[in-house]
Coordinates of C-alpha atoms in Angstrom, one line a residue:
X5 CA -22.4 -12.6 -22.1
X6 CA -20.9 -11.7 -18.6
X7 CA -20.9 -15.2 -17.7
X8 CA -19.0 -16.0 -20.8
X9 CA -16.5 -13.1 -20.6
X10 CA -15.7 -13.9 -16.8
X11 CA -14.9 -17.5 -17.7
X12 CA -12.9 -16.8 -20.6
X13 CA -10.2 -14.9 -18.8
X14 CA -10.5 -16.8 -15.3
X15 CA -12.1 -14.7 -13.0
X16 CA -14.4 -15.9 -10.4
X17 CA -17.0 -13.9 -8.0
X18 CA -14.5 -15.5 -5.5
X19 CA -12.0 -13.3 -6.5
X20 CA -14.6 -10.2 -7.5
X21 CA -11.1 -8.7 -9.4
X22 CA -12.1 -7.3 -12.7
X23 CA -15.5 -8.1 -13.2
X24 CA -18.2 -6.8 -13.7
X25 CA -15.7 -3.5 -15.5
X26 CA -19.0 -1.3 -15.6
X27 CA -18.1 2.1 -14.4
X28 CA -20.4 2.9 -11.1
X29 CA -21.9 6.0 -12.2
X30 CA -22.9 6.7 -8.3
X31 CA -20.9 3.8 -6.4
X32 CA -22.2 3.3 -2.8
X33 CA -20.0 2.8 0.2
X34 CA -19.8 -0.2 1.4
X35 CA -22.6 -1.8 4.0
X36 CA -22.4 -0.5 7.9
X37 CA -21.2 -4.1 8.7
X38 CA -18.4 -4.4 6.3
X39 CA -17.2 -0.6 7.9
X40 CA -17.6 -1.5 11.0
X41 CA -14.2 -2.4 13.0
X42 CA -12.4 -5.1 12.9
X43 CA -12.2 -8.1 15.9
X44 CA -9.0 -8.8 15.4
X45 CA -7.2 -7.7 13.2
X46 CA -5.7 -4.2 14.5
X47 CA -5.2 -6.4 17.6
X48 CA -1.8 -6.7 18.9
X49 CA -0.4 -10.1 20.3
X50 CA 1.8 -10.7 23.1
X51 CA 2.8 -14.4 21.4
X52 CA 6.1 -14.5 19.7
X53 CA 5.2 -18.1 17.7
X54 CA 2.3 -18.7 14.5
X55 CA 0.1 -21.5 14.2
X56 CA 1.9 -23.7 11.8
X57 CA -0.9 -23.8 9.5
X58 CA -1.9 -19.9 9.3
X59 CA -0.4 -18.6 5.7
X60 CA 2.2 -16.0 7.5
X61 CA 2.2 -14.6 11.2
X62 CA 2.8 -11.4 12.6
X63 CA 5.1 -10.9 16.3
X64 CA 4.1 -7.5 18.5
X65 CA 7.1 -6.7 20.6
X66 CA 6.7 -4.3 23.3
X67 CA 9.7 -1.7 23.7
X68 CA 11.6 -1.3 26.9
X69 CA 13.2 2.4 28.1
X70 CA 17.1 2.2 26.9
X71 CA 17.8 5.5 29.5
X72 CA 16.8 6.2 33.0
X73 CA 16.2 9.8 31.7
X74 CA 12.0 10.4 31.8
X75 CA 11.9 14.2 32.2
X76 CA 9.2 14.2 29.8
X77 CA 7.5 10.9 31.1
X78 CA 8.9 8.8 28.3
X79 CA 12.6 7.4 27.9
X80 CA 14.0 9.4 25.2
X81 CA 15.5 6.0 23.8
X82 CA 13.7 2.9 23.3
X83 CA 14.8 -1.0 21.9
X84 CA 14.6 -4.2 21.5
X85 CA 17.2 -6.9 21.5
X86 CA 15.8 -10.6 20.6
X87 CA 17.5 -13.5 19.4
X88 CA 14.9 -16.2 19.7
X89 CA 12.0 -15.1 17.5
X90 CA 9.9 -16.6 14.7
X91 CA 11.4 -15.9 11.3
X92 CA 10.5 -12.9 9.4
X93 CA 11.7 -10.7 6.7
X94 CA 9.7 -7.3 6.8
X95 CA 9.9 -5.0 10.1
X96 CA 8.3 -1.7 11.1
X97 CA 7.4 0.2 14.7
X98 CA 3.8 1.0 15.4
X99 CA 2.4 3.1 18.3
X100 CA -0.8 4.0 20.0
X101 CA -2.4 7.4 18.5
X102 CA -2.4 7.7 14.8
X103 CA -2.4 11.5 14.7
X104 CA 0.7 11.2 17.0
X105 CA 4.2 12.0 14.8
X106 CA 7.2 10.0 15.7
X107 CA 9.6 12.6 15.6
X108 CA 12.9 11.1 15.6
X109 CA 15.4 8.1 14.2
X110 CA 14.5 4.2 13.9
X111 CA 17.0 2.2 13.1
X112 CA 17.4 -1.9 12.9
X113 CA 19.6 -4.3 12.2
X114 CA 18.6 -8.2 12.0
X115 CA 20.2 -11.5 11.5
X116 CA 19.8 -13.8 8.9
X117 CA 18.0 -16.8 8.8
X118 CA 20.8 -19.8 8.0
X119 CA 24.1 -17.4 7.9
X120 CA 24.1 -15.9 11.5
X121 CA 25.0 -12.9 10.0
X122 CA 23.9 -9.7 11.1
X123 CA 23.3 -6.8 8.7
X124 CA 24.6 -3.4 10.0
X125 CA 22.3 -0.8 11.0
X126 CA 19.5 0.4 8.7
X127 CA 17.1 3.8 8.8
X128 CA 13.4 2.7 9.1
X129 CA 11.1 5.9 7.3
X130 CA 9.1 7.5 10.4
X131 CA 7.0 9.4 7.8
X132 CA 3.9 7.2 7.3
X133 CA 1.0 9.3 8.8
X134 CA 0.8 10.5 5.3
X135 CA -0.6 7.3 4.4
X136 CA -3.9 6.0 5.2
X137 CA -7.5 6.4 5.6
X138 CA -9.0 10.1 5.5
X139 CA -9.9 11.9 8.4
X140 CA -13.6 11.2 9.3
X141 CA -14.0 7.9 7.2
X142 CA -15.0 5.0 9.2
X143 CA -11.8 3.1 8.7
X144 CA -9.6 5.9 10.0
X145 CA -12.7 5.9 13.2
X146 CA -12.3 2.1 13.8
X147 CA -10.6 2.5 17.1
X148 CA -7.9 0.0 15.7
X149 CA -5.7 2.4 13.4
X150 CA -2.4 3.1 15.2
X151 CA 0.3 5.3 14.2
X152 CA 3.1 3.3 12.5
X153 CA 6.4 3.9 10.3
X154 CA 7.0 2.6 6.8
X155 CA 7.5 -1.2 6.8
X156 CA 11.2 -2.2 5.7
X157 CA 11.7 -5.7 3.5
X158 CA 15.0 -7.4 5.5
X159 CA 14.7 -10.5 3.9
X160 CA 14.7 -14.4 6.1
X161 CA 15.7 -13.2 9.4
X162 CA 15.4 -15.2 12.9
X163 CA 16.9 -12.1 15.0
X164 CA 16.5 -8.1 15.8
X165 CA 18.2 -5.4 17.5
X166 CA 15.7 -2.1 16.9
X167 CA 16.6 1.6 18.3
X168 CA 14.2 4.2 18.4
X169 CA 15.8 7.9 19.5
X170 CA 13.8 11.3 20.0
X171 CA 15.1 14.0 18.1
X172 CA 15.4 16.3 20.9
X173 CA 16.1 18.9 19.2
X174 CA 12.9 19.4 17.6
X175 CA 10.1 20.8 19.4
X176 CA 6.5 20.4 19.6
X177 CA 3.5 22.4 21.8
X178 CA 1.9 20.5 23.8
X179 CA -2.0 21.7 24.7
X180 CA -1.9 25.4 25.2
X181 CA 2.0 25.2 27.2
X182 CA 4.9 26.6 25.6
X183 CA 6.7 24.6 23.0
X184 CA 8.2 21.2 24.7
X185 CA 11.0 19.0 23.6
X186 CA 10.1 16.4 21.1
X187 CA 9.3 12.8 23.1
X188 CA 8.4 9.3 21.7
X189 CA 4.9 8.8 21.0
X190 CA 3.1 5.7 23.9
X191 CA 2.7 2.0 22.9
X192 CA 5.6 1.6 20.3
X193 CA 6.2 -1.5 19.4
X194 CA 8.5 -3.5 17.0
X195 CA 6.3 -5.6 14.2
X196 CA 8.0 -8.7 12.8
X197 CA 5.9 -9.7 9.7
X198 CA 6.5 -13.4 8.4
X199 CA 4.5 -13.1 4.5
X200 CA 4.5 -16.8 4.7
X201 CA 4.3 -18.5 1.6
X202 CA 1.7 -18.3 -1.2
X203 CA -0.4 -21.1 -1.6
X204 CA -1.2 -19.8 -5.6
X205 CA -1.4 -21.9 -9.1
X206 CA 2.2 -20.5 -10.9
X207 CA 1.9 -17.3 -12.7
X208 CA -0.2 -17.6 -16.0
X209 CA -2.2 -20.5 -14.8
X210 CA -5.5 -21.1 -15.8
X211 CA -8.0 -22.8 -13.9
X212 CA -10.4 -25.7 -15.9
X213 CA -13.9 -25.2 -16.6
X214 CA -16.5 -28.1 -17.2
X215 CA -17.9 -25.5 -20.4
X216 CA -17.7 -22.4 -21.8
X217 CA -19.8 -20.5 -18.9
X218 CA -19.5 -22.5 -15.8
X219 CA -18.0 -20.5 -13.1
X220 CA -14.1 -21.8 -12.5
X221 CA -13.3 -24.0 -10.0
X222 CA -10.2 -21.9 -9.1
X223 CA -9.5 -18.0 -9.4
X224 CA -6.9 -16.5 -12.0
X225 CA -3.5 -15.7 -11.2
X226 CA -3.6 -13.0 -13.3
X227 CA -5.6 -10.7 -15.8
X228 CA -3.6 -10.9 -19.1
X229 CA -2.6 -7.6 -21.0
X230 CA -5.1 -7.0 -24.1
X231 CA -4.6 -4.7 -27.4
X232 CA -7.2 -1.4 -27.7
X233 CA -9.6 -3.4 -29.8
X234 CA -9.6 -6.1 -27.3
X235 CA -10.3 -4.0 -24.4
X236 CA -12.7 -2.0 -25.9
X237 CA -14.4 -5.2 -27.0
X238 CA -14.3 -6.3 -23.3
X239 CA -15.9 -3.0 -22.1
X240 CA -18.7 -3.3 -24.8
X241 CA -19.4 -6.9 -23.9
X242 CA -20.4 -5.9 -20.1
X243 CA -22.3 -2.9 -20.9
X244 CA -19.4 -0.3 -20.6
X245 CA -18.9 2.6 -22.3
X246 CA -15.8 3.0 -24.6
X247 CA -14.0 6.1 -24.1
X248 CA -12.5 8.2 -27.0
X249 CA -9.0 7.7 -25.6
X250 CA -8.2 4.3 -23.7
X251 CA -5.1 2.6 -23.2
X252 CA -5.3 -1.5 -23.4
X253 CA -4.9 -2.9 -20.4
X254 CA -1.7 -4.2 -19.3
X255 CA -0.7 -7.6 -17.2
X256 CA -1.8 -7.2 -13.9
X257 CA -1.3 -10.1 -11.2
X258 CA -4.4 -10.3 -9.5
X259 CA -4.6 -10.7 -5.3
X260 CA -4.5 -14.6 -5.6
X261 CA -1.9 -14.2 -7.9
X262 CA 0.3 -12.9 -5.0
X263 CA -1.3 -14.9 -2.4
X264 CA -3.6 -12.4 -0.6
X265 CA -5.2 -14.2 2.7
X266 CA -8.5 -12.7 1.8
X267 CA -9.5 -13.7 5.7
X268 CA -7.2 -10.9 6.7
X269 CA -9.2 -8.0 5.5
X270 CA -12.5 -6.7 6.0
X271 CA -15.4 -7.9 4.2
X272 CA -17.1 -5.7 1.6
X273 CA -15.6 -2.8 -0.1
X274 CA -16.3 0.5 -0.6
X275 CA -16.3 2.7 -3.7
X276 CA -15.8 6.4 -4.9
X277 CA -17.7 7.7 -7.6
X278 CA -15.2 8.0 -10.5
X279 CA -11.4 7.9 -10.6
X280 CA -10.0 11.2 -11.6
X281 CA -6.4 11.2 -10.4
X282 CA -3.6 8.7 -9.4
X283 CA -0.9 9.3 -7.2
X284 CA 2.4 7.5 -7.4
X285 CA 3.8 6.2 -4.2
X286 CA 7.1 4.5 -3.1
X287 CA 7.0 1.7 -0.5
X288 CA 10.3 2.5 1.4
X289 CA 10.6 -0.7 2.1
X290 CA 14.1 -0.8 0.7
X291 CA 15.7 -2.0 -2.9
X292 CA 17.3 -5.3 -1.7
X293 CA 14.5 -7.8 -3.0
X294 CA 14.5 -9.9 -5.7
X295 CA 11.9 -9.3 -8.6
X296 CA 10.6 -13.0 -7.5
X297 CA 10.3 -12.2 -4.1
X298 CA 7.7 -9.6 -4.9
X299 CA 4.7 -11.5 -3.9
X300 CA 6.3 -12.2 -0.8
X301 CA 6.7 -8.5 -0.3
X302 CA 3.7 -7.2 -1.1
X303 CA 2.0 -10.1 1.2
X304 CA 4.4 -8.7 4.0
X305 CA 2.7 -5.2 3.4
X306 CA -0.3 -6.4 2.8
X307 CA -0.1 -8.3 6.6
X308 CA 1.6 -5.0 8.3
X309 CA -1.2 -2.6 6.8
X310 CA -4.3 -4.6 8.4
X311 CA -2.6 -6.5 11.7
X312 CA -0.1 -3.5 12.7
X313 CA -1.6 -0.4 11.3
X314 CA -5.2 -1.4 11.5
X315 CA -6.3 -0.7 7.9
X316 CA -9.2 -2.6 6.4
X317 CA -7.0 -3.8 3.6
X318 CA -3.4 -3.1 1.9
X319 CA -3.7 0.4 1.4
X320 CA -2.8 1.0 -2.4
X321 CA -4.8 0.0 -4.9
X322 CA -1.8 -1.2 -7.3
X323 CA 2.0 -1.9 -7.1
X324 CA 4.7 -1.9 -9.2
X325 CA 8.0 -4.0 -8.9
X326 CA 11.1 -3.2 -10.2
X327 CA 11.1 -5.6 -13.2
X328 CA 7.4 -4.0 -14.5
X329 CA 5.2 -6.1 -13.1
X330 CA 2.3 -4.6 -12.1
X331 CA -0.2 -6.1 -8.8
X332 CA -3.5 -5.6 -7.8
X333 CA -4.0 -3.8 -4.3
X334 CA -6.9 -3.1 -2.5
X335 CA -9.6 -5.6 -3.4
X336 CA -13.0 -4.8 -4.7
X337 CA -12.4 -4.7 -8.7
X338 CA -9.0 -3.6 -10.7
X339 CA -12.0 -1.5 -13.2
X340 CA -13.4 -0.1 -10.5
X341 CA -13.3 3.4 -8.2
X342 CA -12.2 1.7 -5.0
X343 CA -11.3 4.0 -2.0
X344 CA -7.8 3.0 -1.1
X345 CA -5.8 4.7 2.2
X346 CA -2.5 6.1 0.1
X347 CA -2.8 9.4 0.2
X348 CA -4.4 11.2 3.1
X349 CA -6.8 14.0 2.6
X350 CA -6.9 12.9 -1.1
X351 CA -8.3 8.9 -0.9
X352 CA -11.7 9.9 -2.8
X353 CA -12.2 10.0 -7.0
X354 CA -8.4 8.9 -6.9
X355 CA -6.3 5.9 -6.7
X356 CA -3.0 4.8 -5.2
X357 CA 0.0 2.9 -6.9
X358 CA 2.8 2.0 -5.4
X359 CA 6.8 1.5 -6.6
X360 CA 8.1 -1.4 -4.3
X361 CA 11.2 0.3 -3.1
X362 CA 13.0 3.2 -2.0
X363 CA 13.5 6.2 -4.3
X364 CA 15.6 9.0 -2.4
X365 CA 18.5 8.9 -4.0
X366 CA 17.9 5.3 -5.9
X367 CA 16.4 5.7 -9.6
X368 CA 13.3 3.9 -10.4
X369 CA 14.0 0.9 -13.1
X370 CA 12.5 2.1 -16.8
X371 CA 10.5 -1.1 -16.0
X372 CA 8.6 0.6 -13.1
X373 CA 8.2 3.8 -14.9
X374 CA 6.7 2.3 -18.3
X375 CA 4.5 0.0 -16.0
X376 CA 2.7 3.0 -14.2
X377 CA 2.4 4.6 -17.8
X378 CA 0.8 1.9 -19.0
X379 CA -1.6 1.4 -16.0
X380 CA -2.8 5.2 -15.6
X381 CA -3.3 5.2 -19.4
X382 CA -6.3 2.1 -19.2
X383 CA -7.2 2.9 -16.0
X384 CA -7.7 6.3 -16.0
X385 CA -8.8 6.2 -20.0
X386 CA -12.0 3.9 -18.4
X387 CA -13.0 6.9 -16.8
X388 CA -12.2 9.8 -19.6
X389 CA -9.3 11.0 -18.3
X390 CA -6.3 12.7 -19.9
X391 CA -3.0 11.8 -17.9
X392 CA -1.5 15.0 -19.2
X393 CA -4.3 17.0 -17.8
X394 CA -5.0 18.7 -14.6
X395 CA -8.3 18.1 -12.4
X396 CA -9.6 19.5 -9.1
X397 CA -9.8 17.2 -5.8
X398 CA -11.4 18.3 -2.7
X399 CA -9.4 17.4 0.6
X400 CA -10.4 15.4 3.6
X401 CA -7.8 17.2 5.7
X402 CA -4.4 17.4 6.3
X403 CA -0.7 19.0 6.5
X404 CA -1.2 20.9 3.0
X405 CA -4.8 21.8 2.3
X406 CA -7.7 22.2 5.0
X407 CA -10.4 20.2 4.8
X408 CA -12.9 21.3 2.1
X409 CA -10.2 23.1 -0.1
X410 CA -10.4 22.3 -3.9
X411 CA -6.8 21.6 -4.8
X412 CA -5.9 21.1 -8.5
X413 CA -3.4 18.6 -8.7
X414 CA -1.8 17.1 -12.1
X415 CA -4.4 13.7 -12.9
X416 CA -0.6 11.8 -12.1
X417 CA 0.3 13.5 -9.3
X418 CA 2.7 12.1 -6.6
X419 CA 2.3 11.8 -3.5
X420 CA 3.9 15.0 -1.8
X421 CA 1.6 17.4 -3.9
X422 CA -1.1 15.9 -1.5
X423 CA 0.6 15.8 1.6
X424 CA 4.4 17.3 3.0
X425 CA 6.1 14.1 2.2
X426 CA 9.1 12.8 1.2
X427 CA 7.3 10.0 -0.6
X428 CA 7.4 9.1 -3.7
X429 CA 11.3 10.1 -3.4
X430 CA 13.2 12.4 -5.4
X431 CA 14.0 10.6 -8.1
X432 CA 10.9 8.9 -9.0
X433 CA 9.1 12.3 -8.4
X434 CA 11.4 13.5 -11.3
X435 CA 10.1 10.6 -13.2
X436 CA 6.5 11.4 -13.2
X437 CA 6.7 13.9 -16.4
X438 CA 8.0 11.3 -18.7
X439 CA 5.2 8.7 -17.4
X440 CA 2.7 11.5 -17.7
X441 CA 3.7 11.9 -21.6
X442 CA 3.6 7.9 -22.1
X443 CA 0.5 7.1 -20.6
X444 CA -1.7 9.6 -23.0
X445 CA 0.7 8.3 -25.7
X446 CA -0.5 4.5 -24.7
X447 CA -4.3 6.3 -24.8
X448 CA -3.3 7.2 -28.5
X449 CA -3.3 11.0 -27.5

């Protein structure tokens, strides 16, 4: 029966995306080998060209002092001016230590690939040490995590101009001295992601079979949205249990669907034991993308998460795009608990998803907001959960609650109720009652 449900909606171990949808009742971490650091890919590199035949390329750009002035040992201002790189169209600045803040402005502007053009300047969010692995875990303990900012989408560009500037009027203590100016935090450098292109069947595809329960030759695209009666059927069928209240699972474009390189990532995966919460994220990679260029982000964010941050994988476990469409993240089974590196303090018995965009003052589309509905309400509903409800989390550490401090949280909390954040913006904070009431609608609440 496994067999036969796996081949009938076009999922292959290749993939390991939905199957097998049993609930771990005691999920192990993953294997010491498939925790253990990565070789190369929290490795920086010096060249500023790809292989033509690797499916995207990342460039590491060292920034130069833009001032003499290094009272504090580190040039206040530092840039980048290049006019001769290989096309990208998603930028961000990383640095050396992690659990160093970059207190201060970065700002970019690039030229577009065909036009010339240059775009004026644009802010780059500094506030992404609230993402990420927990304190302790051995992805955050590779040795290849460095700090970084939020990734921005820019769209084809072939040239960059990139400013960052200490707020100096901030202050920070520095070992047991007196409170110091704020500096720039060692080893920045400017990331120029290239997502390249997906090499993925259209959207819908399904691969052919030779009979009803040979494994496909190819892995689906996506997982196609089923009623209630069809995803409890599902659940039945490979030995789950049906819940009382369980929404039915919506669309959701699996990793090949968007062209994941699975080579980029670490192998194995590594599990919680249940899913109790999920916290809504924004991106701030900016609004200016096309609901077709998507994939192209979310392979862009894939890239800067494992090659510049030095993640195992993407760090959410799902995103959203403005049109509704909803993505698989982190890999290692859309059913199952799988630790993600969204929310730090807060990655265990929870899950991330992610808005692509920017949500300060922008509104989230009603798309967007109906699509995380829709998600929380099956996935949380697999595990008995009431998205109207409250539940207890224990931290990991961080700018809120020490580590070991029960915190209860709303089950769809965003992301600021775990950490001092911005993220997920004001207005699709303000957004998260009305997707709270949907979901256990969708569960039939």
């Amino acid at each position: 029966m496994r067999g036969f449900l796996a081949s009938s909606i076009g999922v292959t171990c290749a993939a390991a995306l939905a199957l097998p949808l049993t609930l771990p009742a005691a999920a192990a971490p993953a294997s010491a080998s498939a925790s253990a650091a990565r070789s190369t890919s929290g490795a920086r590199t010096a060249s500023t060209t790809a292989a033509p035949d690797l499916p995207g390329s990342t460039q590491s750009l060292p920034l130069t002092p833009r001032t003499r002035d290094r009272t504090l040992g580190a040039a206040p201002e530092q840039g980048l001016t290049r006019d001769d790189v290989h096309r990208f169209s998603l930028v961000g600045v990383t640095w050396s230590d992690p659990d160093t803040e970059l207190r201060g402005q970065v700002q970019v502007r690039t030229r577009a690939t065909g036009t010339g053009e240059w775009s004026g300047w644009r802010d780059i969010d500094t506030h992404n040490e609230d993402h990420g692995a927990d304190p302790g875990t051995a992805e955050r303990d590779s040795g290849h995590v460095h700090g970084s900012t939020a990734p921005l989408w820019v769209g084809d560009s072939d040239g960059v101009d990139v400013r960052v500037r200490a707020d100096t009027a901030a202050t920070r203590t520095v070992g047991n001295t007196d409170e110091q100016p704020s500096f720039l935090p060692t080893g920045l450098h400017l990331e120029l992601v290239d997502p390249g292109a997906a090499e993925a069947p259209a959207a819908g595809a399904r691969p052919a079979t030779t009979n009803r329960t040979a494994t496909p030759r190819l892995a689906a695209t996506e997982l196609p949205a089923l009623s209630r009666q069809a995803t409890e059927r599902e659940l039945v069928a490979v030995g789950g249990k049906v819940q009382p209240y369980i929404g039915p699972r919506p669309r959701i474009v699996t990793r090949h669907g968007w062209g994941a390189d699975e080579k980029l990532r670490e192998k194995g995966f590594v599990y919680t034991k249940k899913v109790k919460a999920a916290f809504v994220h924004h991106t701030a990679t900016g609004n200016n993308y096309r609901c077709s260029q998507a994939p192209s982000v979310i392979r862009g964010i894939y890239r800067y998460h494992v090659k510049s941050s030095g993640w195992r994988d993407i760090g959410y476990n799902f995103l959203v795009d403005k049109c509704g469409t909803i993505y698989e993240g982190r890999a290692g089974g859309v059913a199952k608990a799988v630790m993600g590196a969204h929310t730090l303090g807060f990655n265990t018995n929870s899950m991330g998803i992610a808005v692509l965009g920017t949500f300060g003052s922008a509104k989230p589309s009603s798309a967007a907001v109906t699509a995380i509905a829709k998600l929380t309400a099956w996935k949380l509903g697999l595990y008995g959960v009431n998205p109207r409800g409250k539940t207890y989390l224990k931290s990991g550490g961080g700018n809120l609650y020490r580590k070991g401090k029960n915190v209860r949280l709303n089950v769809i909390s965003g992301h600021r109720d775990g950490f001092a954040t911005e993220c997920p913006g004001r207005q699709l904070y303000g957004k998260l009652g009305s997707a709270r009431s949907t979901s256990a609608r969708y569960q039939g609440r």
